[in-house]
Amino acid sequence: MGVKLDTLGLLDLEEKVSRFLWVERSGSEGVKEDWSWWKPAMAVDALIAELAKLAPMFTLQNVVQGLAVAVFVAIVIVKLRAPKLKLPPGPIALPVVGNWLQVGDDLNHKNLAEMAEKYGDVFLLKMGQRNLVVVSSPDIAKDVLHTQGVEFGSRTRNVVFDIFTGNGQDMVFTVYGEHWRRMRRIMTVPFFTNKVVQHSRYAWEEEADYVIQDLKANAEAATSGTIIRRRLQLMMYNIMYRMMFNSRFETEDDPLFVKLKALNGERSRLAQSFDYNYGDFIPILRPFLRGYLKVCQDVKDRRLALFKDYFIDERKKLNAVNPPKSEAEKCAIDHILDAQKKGEINEDNVLYIVENINVAAIETTLWSIEWGVAELVNHPEIQTTIRNELDTVLGKGNLITEPDTYNNKLPYLSAFVKEVMRLHMAIPLLVPHMNLHHAKLAGYDIPAESKILVNAWWIANNPKNWESPEKFMPERFLDGKIEASGNDFRFLPFGVGRRACPGIIIAMPLLSIVLGRLIQSFELLPPPGVKKVDVAETGGQFSLRIANHSNVVVRPLD
Ligand code: HEM
């Protein structure tokens, strides 16, 4: 080095550091260093005095070289002093990028299942700076979601989700803690209780009826077919918007519905895209994401403004003139605004609850219905079995209602719905979990703030756990012992434990009502000239849906 290190006493320090490193590396017990000479205050004074004298010697080159050596020494010391961790197995990671270039962006349930075959039921990928732990067995899933549910009960954050959730002011994507507990409690009363289901079921059944009426009125649907998803999407929006705001959209062309659907679609596309991974994994590349994040911010602002102006404020105006006379007359937003009035949450939290319902409830249920329709079209014998069961148990002409969907009253229909969810999980890796602090899992060390993916799809489709898992076979659920609520860790379409999906109380009966009524009203067929509809899938960061929205012929039954 260009400066006189000996005049500063730094040569002595350098020698001590190198000897210290040797002791650490060799693990020698015999060498005991005497550090008593090191008096920080005196040393700093001396250093400043000497530096003043040496000022002319501090060229830029010297300073940079000195800093580089200091940083290197600090890194070596930190590395050597860090406790030795027993990390889960995984591919060897490169500096900076980790395994990112080896494994790519699309870490979907199938790619991760292949890696699990190679590295085991718990393995680690380093995605740039982030640790990603993948869990692929029922036992370890139980540990993450149930036994150590608190330790692994947080959610990861990333640059894009931070924008859409206002840095975790929502419920679905927020860390485990007081805020999450409060938000979950406030959302439970208006959405996730039996009382709410009993109150809302008539609206669900009515919306399913409107679908059937519209399909029957559409002559083409019975001959060349219709993209049934479009009408079912309107139905799902109406079901959730009636529950939230007591409002509905008349037609698919309603301008407000079109705008809302477009903004929700944009939000999903931007959040589920792999295009922002590089800036998320490697923080120094984040400046290049500025344009992407600006678009996210713009979509988020327009979307929250739409929720506020057209739904929340409208409801407030209505309540000011004509307040609900009883609890039964209240819709979900009334309860949530009550919580705001009591000071339990703020105005932003109210908006993020609406945002969460829009992303968590509508498309997930719709995708599952869509997979269900596709499997019915491709398995006419299953349609017939379910139709016969409905006729026998309920009596011909009696449409299925919500109370019919429990206690295995309709075993084949229930088994069919579960089989749809086993083979085609809308959220196959669950919503990513995270451990706030260092944790242990299956004997491995899991560094704090690791992203934990539970590959629920692979657990439900691994031949080690299921017989002929690739076959669509509702019979496997026929005895009604395995529920979707997670009483068997081989089948977790809604997760289980603290962060499990609370919407299961709505989604499961709804799936049976909608699919059951379609089967009771129509013969569902592929379009002319097609043998089977395409069930290929496409996904994003953690969602999965049918790739092509097929045309389906709905031929009314007498
Ligand atoms: C078939 C439809 C649905 C599926 C497959 C589904 C699946 C899931 C899954 C896998 C999770 C994450 C569980 C975990 O991380 O361990 C989740 C979370 C969640 N779901 Fe659903 N869901 C569906 C419908 C709904 C509905 C209808 C609602 C609301 C009305 C809803 C609201 C939520 C909420 C609020 C969370 C976050 C829970 C938390 O973080 O504490 N979901 N859902």
Tab-separated table of N, CA, C and O in Angstrom, residues 221-333:
chain	number	residue	atom	x	y	z
A	221	ALA	N	-75.223	-21.132	-28.573
A	221	ALA	CA	-74.559	-21.904	-27.509
A	221	ALA	C	-74.915	-23.386	-27.606
A	221	ALA	O	-74.121	-24.244	-27.250
A	222	ALA	N	-76.134	-23.664	-28.102
A	222	ALA	CA	-76.589	-25.053	-28.170
A	222	ALA	C	-76.087	-25.761	-29.421
A	222	ALA	O	-76.175	-26.987	-29.515
A	223	THR	N	-75.564	-24.994	-30.372
A	223	THR	CA	-75.130	-25.626	-31.625
A	223	THR	C	-73.618	-25.506	-31.838
A	223	THR	O	-72.881	-26.478	-31.693
A	224	SER	N	-73.154	-24.267	-32.115
A	224	SER	CA	-71.711	-24.136	-32.357
A	224	SER	C	-70.950	-23.895	-31.049
A	224	SER	O	-69.714	-24.003	-31.018
A	225	GLY	N	-71.652	-23.555	-30.009
A	225	GLY	CA	-70.987	-23.414	-28.713
A	225	GLY	C	-70.739	-21.968	-28.317
A	225	GLY	O	-70.926	-21.036	-29.111
A	226	THR	N	-70.300	-21.777	-27.088
A	226	THR	CA	-70.036	-20.441	-26.561
A	226	THR	C	-68.824	-20.512	-25.636
A	226	THR	O	-68.576	-21.557	-25.022
A	227	ILE	N	-68.101	-19.409	-25.546
A	227	ILE	CA	-66.991	-19.379	-24.572
A	227	ILE	C	-67.644	-19.138	-23.215
A	227	ILE	O	-67.872	-17.992	-22.807
A	228	ILE	N	-67.953	-20.226	-22.575
A	228	ILE	CA	-68.785	-20.180	-21.372
A	228	ILE	C	-68.121	-19.387	-20.250
A	228	ILE	O	-68.781	-18.811	-19.382
A	229	ARG	N	-66.781	-19.344	-20.282
A	229	ARG	CA	-66.053	-18.602	-19.245
A	229	ARG	C	-66.569	-17.163	-19.114
A	229	ARG	O	-66.689	-16.634	-18.020
A	230	ARG	N	-66.872	-16.534	-20.251
A	230	ARG	CA	-67.238	-15.110	-20.215
A	230	ARG	C	-68.461	-14.876	-19.343
A	230	ARG	O	-68.508	-13.966	-18.529
A	231	ARG	N	-69.457	-15.756	-19.524
A	231	ARG	CA	-70.693	-15.580	-18.738
A	231	ARG	C	-70.456	-15.958	-17.277
A	231	ARG	O	-71.000	-15.343	-16.354
A	232	LEU	N	-69.602	-16.983	-17.077
A	232	LEU	CA	-69.302	-17.393	-15.699
A	232	LEU	C	-68.490	-16.323	-14.962
A	232	LEU	O	-68.606	-16.152	-13.752
A	233	GLN	N	-67.686	-15.597	-15.719
A	233	GLN	CA	-66.908	-14.513	-15.099
A	233	GLN	C	-67.848	-13.422	-14.577
A	233	GLN	O	-67.702	-12.951	-13.445
A	234	LEU	N	-68.830	-13.063	-15.404
A	234	LEU	CA	-69.811	-12.065	-14.956
A	234	LEU	C	-70.517	-12.574	-13.695
A	234	LEU	O	-70.738	-11.829	-12.740
A	235	MET	N	-70.841	-13.867	-13.697
A	235	MET	CA	-71.498	-14.458	-12.525
A	235	MET	C	-70.627	-14.313	-11.267
A	235	MET	O	-71.097	-13.906	-10.212
A	236	MET	N	-69.320	-14.636	-11.397
A	236	MET	CA	-68.448	-14.566	-10.214
A	236	MET	C	-68.315	-13.133	-9.711
A	236	MET	O	-68.309	-12.882	-8.507
A	237	TYR	N	-68.192	-12.177	-10.635
A	237	TYR	CA	-68.145	-10.765	-10.213
A	237	TYR	C	-69.435	-10.404	-9.488
A	237	TYR	O	-69.426	-9.773	-8.437
A	238	ASN	N	-70.569	-10.819	-10.058
A	238	ASN	CA	-71.837	-10.454	-9.433
A	238	ASN	C	-71.986	-11.077	-8.048
A	238	ASN	O	-72.462	-10.434	-7.114
A	239	ILE	N	-71.542	-12.324	-7.913
A	239	ILE	CA	-71.634	-12.976	-6.594
A	239	ILE	C	-70.806	-12.203	-5.568
A	239	ILE	O	-71.276	-11.874	-4.480
A	240	MET	N	-69.571	-11.879	-5.924
A	240	MET	CA	-68.706	-11.210	-4.936
A	240	MET	C	-69.109	-9.742	-4.739
A	240	MET	O	-69.031	-9.234	-3.624
A	241	TYR	N	-69.561	-9.073	-5.806
A	241	TYR	CA	-69.947	-7.665	-5.647
A	241	TYR	C	-71.285	-7.522	-4.916
A	241	TYR	O	-71.515	-6.529	-4.232
A	242	ARG	N	-72.133	-8.514	-5.030
A	242	ARG	CA	-73.363	-8.495	-4.218
A	242	ARG	C	-72.999	-8.677	-2.749
A	242	ARG	O	-73.555	-8.008	-1.882
A	243	MET	N	-72.067	-9.600	-2.478
A	243	MET	CA	-71.655	-9.803	-1.076
A	243	MET	C	-70.980	-8.545	-0.531
A	243	MET	O	-71.208	-8.144	0.595
A	244	MET	N	-70.134	-7.917	-1.366
A	244	MET	CA	-69.368	-6.755	-0.873
A	244	MET	C	-70.205	-5.490	-0.795
A	244	MET	O	-70.209	-4.794	0.203
A	245	PHE	N	-70.911	-5.180	-1.910
A	245	PHE	CA	-71.533	-3.847	-2.042
A	245	PHE	C	-73.039	-3.895	-2.294
A	245	PHE	O	-73.653	-2.858	-2.524
A	246	ASN	N	-73.584	-5.101	-2.348
A	246	ASN	CA	-74.985	-5.249	-2.736
A	246	ASN	C	-75.243	-4.632	-4.114
A	246	ASN	O	-76.265	-3.993	-4.351
A	247	SER	N	-74.268	-4.795	-5.019
A	247	SER	CA	-74.486	-4.277	-6.376
A	247	SER	C	-74.102	-5.364	-7.381
A	247	SER	O	-73.336	-6.272	-7.063
A	248	ARG	N	-74.682	-5.252	-8.575
A	248	ARG	CA	-74.367	-6.237	-9.604
A	248	ARG	C	-74.316	-5.574	-10.982
A	248	ARG	O	-74.770	-4.440	-11.139
A	249	PHE	N	-73.755	-6.286	-11.948
A	249	PHE	CA	-73.651	-5.774	-13.313
A	249	PHE	C	-74.654	-6.529	-14.167
A	249	PHE	O	-74.722	-7.762	-14.102
A	250	GLU	N	-75.414	-5.783	-14.979
A	250	GLU	CA	-76.481	-6.421	-15.763
A	250	GLU	C	-75.943	-7.335	-16.857
A	250	GLU	O	-76.413	-8.445	-17.037
A	251	THR	N	-74.947	-6.804	-17.586
A	251	THR	CA	-74.459	-7.583	-18.737
A	251	THR	C	-72.929	-7.544	-18.809
A	251	THR	O	-72.291	-6.732	-18.131
A	252	GLU	N	-72.406	-8.396	-19.685
A	252	GLU	CA	-70.953	-8.417	-19.893
A	252	GLU	C	-70.455	-7.105	-20.498
A	252	GLU	O	-69.266	-6.815	-20.436
A	253	ASP	N	-71.369	-6.327	-21.110
A	253	ASP	CA	-70.945	-5.074	-21.776
A	253	ASP	C	-71.052	-3.853	-20.873
A	253	ASP	O	-70.728	-2.747	-21.300
A	254	ASP	N	-71.545	-4.016	-19.674
A	254	ASP	CA	-71.652	-2.889	-18.741
A	254	ASP	C	-70.291	-2.183	-18.667
A	254	ASP	O	-69.286	-2.817	-18.322
A	255	PRO	N	-70.234	-0.856	-19.021
A	255	PRO	CA	-68.925	-0.177	-19.103
A	255	PRO	C	-68.126	-0.255	-17.797
A	255	PRO	O	-66.901	-0.396	-17.824
A	256	LEU	N	-68.812	-0.182	-16.661
A	256	LEU	CA	-68.091	-0.241	-15.386
A	256	LEU	C	-67.478	-1.631	-15.190
A	256	LEU	O	-66.346	-1.770	-14.733
A	257	PHE	N	-68.239	-2.648	-15.570
A	257	PHE	CA	-67.737	-4.028	-15.471
A	257	PHE	C	-66.523	-4.209	-16.384
A	257	PHE	O	-65.502	-4.783	-15.976
A	258	VAL	N	-66.623	-3.666	-17.601
A	258	VAL	CA	-65.519	-3.800	-18.567
A	258	VAL	C	-64.256	-3.144	-18.010
A	258	VAL	O	-63.154	-3.709	-18.058
A	259	LYS	N	-64.423	-1.952	-17.414
A	259	LYS	CA	-63.285	-1.215	-16.877
A	259	LYS	C	-62.670	-1.956	-15.674
A	259	LYS	O	-61.447	-2.113	-15.569
A	260	LEU	N	-63.551	-2.431	-14.801
A	260	LEU	CA	-63.106	-3.142	-13.608
A	260	LEU	C	-62.344	-4.419	-13.969
A	260	LEU	O	-61.267	-4.698	-13.442
A	261	LYS	N	-62.927	-5.158	-14.901
A	261	LYS	CA	-62.323	-6.412	-15.348
A	261	LYS	C	-60.940	-6.155	-15.974
A	261	LYS	O	-59.988	-6.884	-15.722
A	262	ALA	N	-60.864	-5.069	-16.757
A	262	ALA	CA	-59.592	-4.751	-17.427
A	262	ALA	C	-58.524	-4.394	-16.383
A	262	ALA	O	-57.377	-4.853	-16.469
A	263	LEU	N	-58.908	-3.593	-15.391
A	263	LEU	CA	-57.912	-3.189	-14.382
A	263	LEU	C	-57.497	-4.377	-13.512
A	263	LEU	O	-56.322	-4.536	-13.184
A	264	ASN	N	-58.441	-5.220	-13.147
A	264	ASN	CA	-58.085	-6.422	-12.377
A	264	ASN	C	-57.178	-7.331	-13.195
A	264	ASN	O	-56.228	-7.909	-12.672
A	265	GLY	N	-57.481	-7.432	-14.498
A	265	GLY	CA	-56.660	-8.268	-15.384
A	265	GLY	C	-55.235	-7.737	-15.479
A	265	GLY	O	-54.270	-8.494	-15.417
A	266	GLU	N	-55.112	-6.411	-15.603
A	266	GLU	CA	-53.789	-5.787	-15.689
A	266	GLU	C	-52.996	-6.021	-14.409
A	266	GLU	O	-51.814	-6.325	-14.418
A	267	ARG	N	-53.685	-5.871	-13.283
A	267	ARG	CA	-53.025	-6.065	-11.986
A	267	ARG	C	-52.486	-7.508	-11.885
A	267	ARG	O	-51.358	-7.733	-11.482
A	268	SER	N	-53.321	-8.474	-12.315
A	268	SER	CA	-52.882	-9.870	-12.236
A	268	SER	C	-51.708	-10.110	-13.167
A	268	SER	O	-50.735	-10.770	-12.811
A	269	ARG	N	-51.811	-9.572	-14.387
A	269	ARG	CA	-50.742	-9.787	-15.357
A	269	ARG	C	-49.418	-9.224	-14.831
A	269	ARG	O	-48.396	-9.891	-14.855
A	270	LEU	N	-49.473	-7.997	-14.316
A	270	LEU	CA	-48.235	-7.353	-13.859
A	270	LEU	C	-47.651	-8.060	-12.640
A	270	LEU	O	-46.442	-8.216	-12.519
A	271	ALA	N	-48.516	-8.516	-11.739
A	271	ALA	CA	-48.021	-9.148	-10.509
A	271	ALA	C	-47.535	-10.564	-10.773
A	271	ALA	O	-46.600	-11.037	-10.138
A	272	GLN	N	-48.183	-11.269	-11.707
A	272	GLN	CA	-47.837	-12.675	-11.945
A	272	GLN	C	-46.729	-12.847	-12.993
A	272	GLN	O	-46.223	-13.937	-13.182
A	273	SER	N	-46.361	-11.760	-13.664
A	273	SER	CA	-45.359	-11.843	-14.730
A	273	SER	C	-43.968	-12.191	-14.173
A	273	SER	O	-43.651	-11.898	-13.017
A	274	PHE	N	-43.145	-12.800	-15.036
A	274	PHE	CA	-41.758	-13.087	-14.636
A	274	PHE	C	-40.835	-11.934	-15.043
A	274	PHE	O	-39.653	-11.970	-14.753
A	275	ASP	N	-41.408	-10.922	-15.734
A	275	ASP	CA	-40.572	-9.871	-16.321
A	275	ASP	C	-39.827	-9.032	-15.287
A	275	ASP	O	-38.889	-8.330	-15.630
A	276	TYR	N	-40.280	-9.053	-14.037
A	276	TYR	CA	-39.617	-8.193	-13.059
A	276	TYR	C	-38.674	-8.973	-12.132
A	276	TYR	O	-38.084	-8.409	-11.226
A	277	ASN	N	-38.519	-10.281	-12.414
A	277	ASN	CA	-37.693	-11.109	-11.525
A	277	ASN	C	-36.287	-10.551	-11.345
A	277	ASN	O	-35.760	-10.532	-10.235
A	278	TYR	N	-35.674	-10.099	-12.466
A	278	TYR	CA	-34.265	-9.714	-12.367
A	278	TYR	C	-34.069	-8.614	-11.324
A	278	TYR	O	-33.135	-8.654	-10.531
A	279	GLY	N	-34.990	-7.652	-11.312
A	279	GLY	CA	-34.845	-6.540	-10.368
A	279	GLY	C	-35.209	-6.948	-8.952
A	279	GLY	O	-34.773	-6.337	-7.982
A	280	ASP	N	-36.014	-7.998	-8.862
A	280	ASP	CA	-36.398	-8.472	-7.536
A	280	ASP	C	-35.280	-9.330	-6.939
A	280	ASP	O	-34.963	-9.230	-5.766
A	281	PHE	N	-34.662	-10.153	-7.779
A	281	PHE	CA	-33.626	-11.065	-7.286
A	281	PHE	C	-32.303	-10.352	-7.033
A	281	PHE	O	-31.555	-10.711	-6.134
A	282	ILE	N	-31.990	-9.379	-7.900
A	282	ILE	CA	-30.664	-8.749	-7.827
A	282	ILE	C	-30.858	-7.241	-7.617
A	282	ILE	O	-31.085	-6.489	-8.566
A	283	PRO	N	-30.807	-6.814	-6.366
A	283	PRO	CA	-31.186	-5.427	-6.049
A	283	PRO	C	-30.449	-4.365	-6.860
A	283	PRO	O	-31.033	-3.336	-7.179
A	284	ILE	N	-29.170	-4.626	-7.246
A	284	ILE	CA	-28.476	-3.556	-7.990
A	284	ILE	C	-29.084	-3.326	-9.375
A	284	ILE	O	-28.830	-2.324	-10.016
A	285	LEU	N	-29.887	-4.290	-9.844
A	285	LEU	CA	-30.518	-4.097	-11.162
A	285	LEU	C	-31.861	-3.367	-11.055
A	285	LEU	O	-32.525	-3.105	-12.049
A	286	ARG	N	-32.247	-3.058	-9.830
A	286	ARG	CA	-33.591	-2.495	-9.622
A	286	ARG	C	-33.844	-1.196	-10.400
A	286	ARG	O	-34.954	-0.984	-10.878
A	287	PRO	N	-32.834	-0.337	-10.540
A	287	PRO	CA	-33.102	0.895	-11.301
A	287	PRO	C	-33.667	0.619	-12.694
A	287	PRO	O	-34.451	1.408	-13.209
A	288	PHE	N	-33.323	-0.537	-13.283
A	288	PHE	CA	-33.839	-0.838	-14.629
A	288	PHE	C	-35.331	-1.176	-14.615
A	288	PHE	O	-35.954	-1.270	-15.648
A	289	LEU	N	-35.858	-1.385	-13.426
A	289	LEU	CA	-37.288	-1.729	-13.323
A	289	LEU	C	-38.173	-0.497	-13.223
A	289	LEU	O	-39.387	-0.625	-13.118
A	290	ARG	N	-37.547	0.669	-13.227
A	290	ARG	CA	-38.315	1.883	-12.947
A	290	ARG	C	-39.562	2.007	-13.819
A	290	ARG	O	-40.633	2.301	-13.334
A	291	GLY	N	-39.396	1.716	-15.113
A	291	GLY	CA	-40.527	1.844	-16.047
A	291	GLY	C	-41.644	0.879	-15.686
A	291	GLY	O	-42.824	1.254	-15.638
A	292	TYR	N	-41.271	-0.356	-15.384
A	292	TYR	CA	-42.253	-1.392	-15.038
A	292	TYR	C	-43.020	-0.990	-13.772
A	292	TYR	O	-44.248	-1.070	-13.710
A	293	LEU	N	-42.257	-0.518	-12.785
A	293	LEU	CA	-42.897	-0.172	-11.512
A	293	LEU	C	-43.815	1.037	-11.658
A	293	LEU	O	-44.832	1.147	-10.973
A	294	LYS	N	-43.474	1.912	-12.603
A	294	LYS	CA	-44.323	3.090	-12.850
A	294	LYS	C	-45.678	2.631	-13.393
A	294	LYS	O	-46.735	3.140	-12.989
A	295	VAL	N	-45.633	1.658	-14.300
A	295	VAL	CA	-46.892	1.129	-14.854
A	295	VAL	C	-47.708	0.488	-13.721
A	295	VAL	O	-48.921	0.694	-13.603
A	296	CYS	N	-47.031	-0.274	-12.856
A	296	CYS	CA	-47.744	-0.912	-11.725
A	296	CYS	C	-48.410	0.150	-10.859
A	296	CYS	O	-49.576	0.010	-10.463
A	297	GLN	N	-47.657	1.202	-10.560
A	297	GLN	CA	-48.191	2.257	-9.696
A	297	GLN	C	-49.426	2.894	-10.337
A	297	GLN	O	-50.431	3.148	-9.671
A	298	ASP	N	-49.347	3.094	-11.645
A	298	ASP	CA	-50.455	3.734	-12.354
A	298	ASP	C	-51.706	2.837	-12.311
A	298	ASP	O	-52.805	3.307	-12.022
A	299	VAL	N	-51.506	1.536	-12.567
A	299	VAL	CA	-52.644	0.603	-12.534
A	299	VAL	C	-53.231	0.553	-11.129
A	299	VAL	O	-54.442	0.587	-10.933
A	300	LYS	N	-52.343	0.481	-10.150
A	300	LYS	CA	-52.810	0.426	-8.761
A	300	LYS	C	-53.642	1.677	-8.413
A	300	LYS	O	-54.738	1.581	-7.859
A	301	ASP	N	-53.138	2.857	-8.799
A	301	ASP	CA	-53.851	4.098	-8.458
A	301	ASP	C	-55.227	4.133	-9.112
A	301	ASP	O	-56.229	4.465	-8.478
A	302	ARG	N	-55.256	3.753	-10.398
A	302	ARG	CA	-56.537	3.815	-11.112
A	302	ARG	C	-57.522	2.800	-10.551
A	302	ARG	O	-58.719	3.047	-10.450
A	303	ARG	N	-56.975	1.663	-10.162
A	303	ARG	CA	-57.839	0.585	-9.654
A	303	ARG	C	-58.426	0.962	-8.288
A	303	ARG	O	-59.634	0.843	-8.054
A	304	LEU	N	-57.575	1.456	-7.389
A	304	LEU	CA	-58.093	1.818	-6.066
A	304	LEU	C	-59.067	2.996	-6.180
A	304	LEU	O	-60.067	3.052	-5.454
A	305	ALA	N	-58.796	3.906	-7.127
A	305	ALA	CA	-59.716	5.043	-7.317
A	305	ALA	C	-61.074	4.533	-7.794
A	305	ALA	O	-62.127	5.031	-7.368
A	306	LEU	N	-61.045	3.528	-8.651
A	306	LEU	CA	-62.304	2.957	-9.145
A	306	LEU	C	-63.091	2.313	-7.986
A	306	LEU	O	-64.294	2.535	-7.833
A	307	PHE	N	-62.394	1.524	-7.163
A	307	PHE	CA	-63.072	0.906	-6.007
A	307	PHE	C	-63.699	1.993	-5.130
A	307	PHE	O	-64.822	1.865	-4.655
A	308	LYS	N	-62.939	3.068	-4.925
A	308	LYS	CA	-63.400	4.115	-4.009
A	308	LYS	C	-64.582	4.881	-4.610
A	308	LYS	O	-65.652	4.954	-4.014
A	309	ASP	N	-64.358	5.404	-5.834
A	309	ASP	CA	-65.353	6.311	-6.414
A	309	ASP	C	-66.661	5.604	-6.754
A	309	ASP	O	-67.737	6.131	-6.505
A	310	TYR	N	-66.545	4.412	-7.344
A	310	TYR	CA	-67.763	3.788	-7.879
A	310	TYR	C	-68.439	2.829	-6.906
A	310	TYR	O	-69.595	2.486	-7.103
A	311	PHE	N	-67.716	2.366	-5.909
A	311	PHE	CA	-68.339	1.363	-5.032
A	311	PHE	C	-68.404	1.825	-3.569
A	311	PHE	O	-69.485	1.898	-2.998
A	312	ILE	N	-67.251	2.168	-2.993
A	312	ILE	CA	-67.265	2.501	-1.550
A	312	ILE	C	-68.039	3.808	-1.320
A	312	ILE	O	-68.961	3.860	-0.498
A	313	ASP	N	-67.692	4.852	-2.097
A	313	ASP	CA	-68.378	6.138	-1.889
A	313	ASP	C	-69.864	6.050	-2.241
A	313	ASP	O	-70.702	6.671	-1.583
A	314	GLU	N	-70.175	5.281	-3.275
A	314	GLU	CA	-71.591	5.110	-3.649
A	314	GLU	C	-72.371	4.470	-2.496
A	314	GLU	O	-73.479	4.869	-2.178
A	315	ARG	N	-71.758	3.464	-1.895
A	315	ARG	CA	-72.420	2.774	-0.778
A	315	ARG	C	-72.589	3.738	0.409
A	315	ARG	O	-73.638	3.755	1.060
A	316	LYS	N	-71.556	4.550	0.641
A	316	LYS	CA	-71.648	5.520	1.751
A	316	LYS	C	-72.804	6.478	1.513
A	316	LYS	O	-73.575	6.786	2.426
A	317	LYS	N	-72.924	6.955	0.250
A	317	LYS	CA	-74.001	7.903	-0.073
A	317	LYS	C	-75.355	7.264	0.185
A	317	LYS	O	-76.249	7.861	0.781
A	318	LEU	N	-75.485	6.020	-0.268
A	318	LEU	CA	-76.750	5.298	-0.099
A	318	LEU	C	-77.075	5.125	1.378
A	318	LEU	O	-78.214	5.351	1.823
A	319	ASN	N	-76.059	4.770	2.160
A	319	ASN	CA	-76.265	4.556	3.599
A	319	ASN	C	-76.639	5.846	4.310
A	319	ASN	O	-77.354	5.823	5.310
A	320	ALA	N	-76.124	6.981	3.777
A	320	ALA	CA	-76.438	8.258	4.422
A	320	ALA	C	-77.922	8.557	4.279
A	320	ALA	O	-78.565	9.107	5.181
A	321	VAL	N	-78.509	8.200	3.136
A	321	VAL	CA	-79.928	8.470	2.892
A	321	VAL	C	-80.788	7.366	3.526
A	321	VAL	O	-81.828	7.632	4.125
A	322	ASN	N	-80.310	6.146	3.377
A	322	ASN	CA	-81.141	5.008	3.776
A	322	ASN	C	-80.280	3.964	4.497
A	322	ASN	O	-79.905	2.962	3.910
A	323	PRO	N	-79.976	4.218	5.782
A	323	PRO	CA	-79.048	3.301	6.462
A	323	PRO	C	-79.649	1.907	6.657
A	323	PRO	O	-80.874	1.793	6.778
A	324	PRO	N	-78.815	0.854	6.674
A	324	PRO	CA	-79.346	-0.501	6.882
A	324	PRO	C	-80.103	-0.571	8.217
A	324	PRO	O	-79.630	-0.049	9.222
A	325	LYS	N	-81.283	-1.215	8.184
A	325	LYS	CA	-82.127	-1.218	9.386
A	325	LYS	C	-81.748	-2.344	10.351
A	325	LYS	O	-82.139	-2.334	11.508
A	326	SER	N	-81.039	-3.320	9.837
A	326	SER	CA	-80.645	-4.437	10.705
A	326	SER	C	-79.312	-4.982	10.218
A	326	SER	O	-78.845	-4.629	9.124
A	327	GLU	N	-78.734	-5.866	11.029
A	327	GLU	CA	-77.463	-6.504	10.634
A	327	GLU	C	-77.642	-7.244	9.309
A	327	GLU	O	-76.761	-7.271	8.463
A	328	ALA	N	-78.828	-7.845	9.147
A	328	ALA	CA	-79.081	-8.660	7.950
A	328	ALA	C	-79.051	-7.805	6.678
A	328	ALA	O	-78.766	-8.312	5.594
A	329	GLU	N	-79.369	-6.508	6.818
A	329	GLU	CA	-79.392	-5.648	5.629
A	329	GLU	C	-77.999	-5.132	5.250
A	329	GLU	O	-77.832	-4.492	4.218
A	330	LYS	N	-77.039	-5.392	6.145
A	330	LYS	CA	-75.686	-4.876	5.871
A	330	LYS	C	-74.976	-5.759	4.853
A	330	LYS	O	-75.146	-6.980	4.869
A	331	CYS	N	-74.196	-5.132	3.993
A	331	CYS	CA	-73.313	-5.934	3.149
A	331	CYS	C	-71.895	-5.806	3.708
A	331	CYS	O	-71.652	-5.046	4.658
A	332	ALA	N	-70.956	-6.548	3.121
A	332	ALA	CA	-69.621	-6.653	3.730
A	332	ALA	C	-68.981	-5.289	3.973
A	332	ALA	O	-68.406	-5.046	5.033
A	333	ILE	N	-69.106	-4.382	2.994
A	333	ILE	CA	-68.398	-3.112	3.140
A	333	ILE	C	-68.941	-2.308	4.332
A	333	ILE	O	-68.199	-1.557	4.974
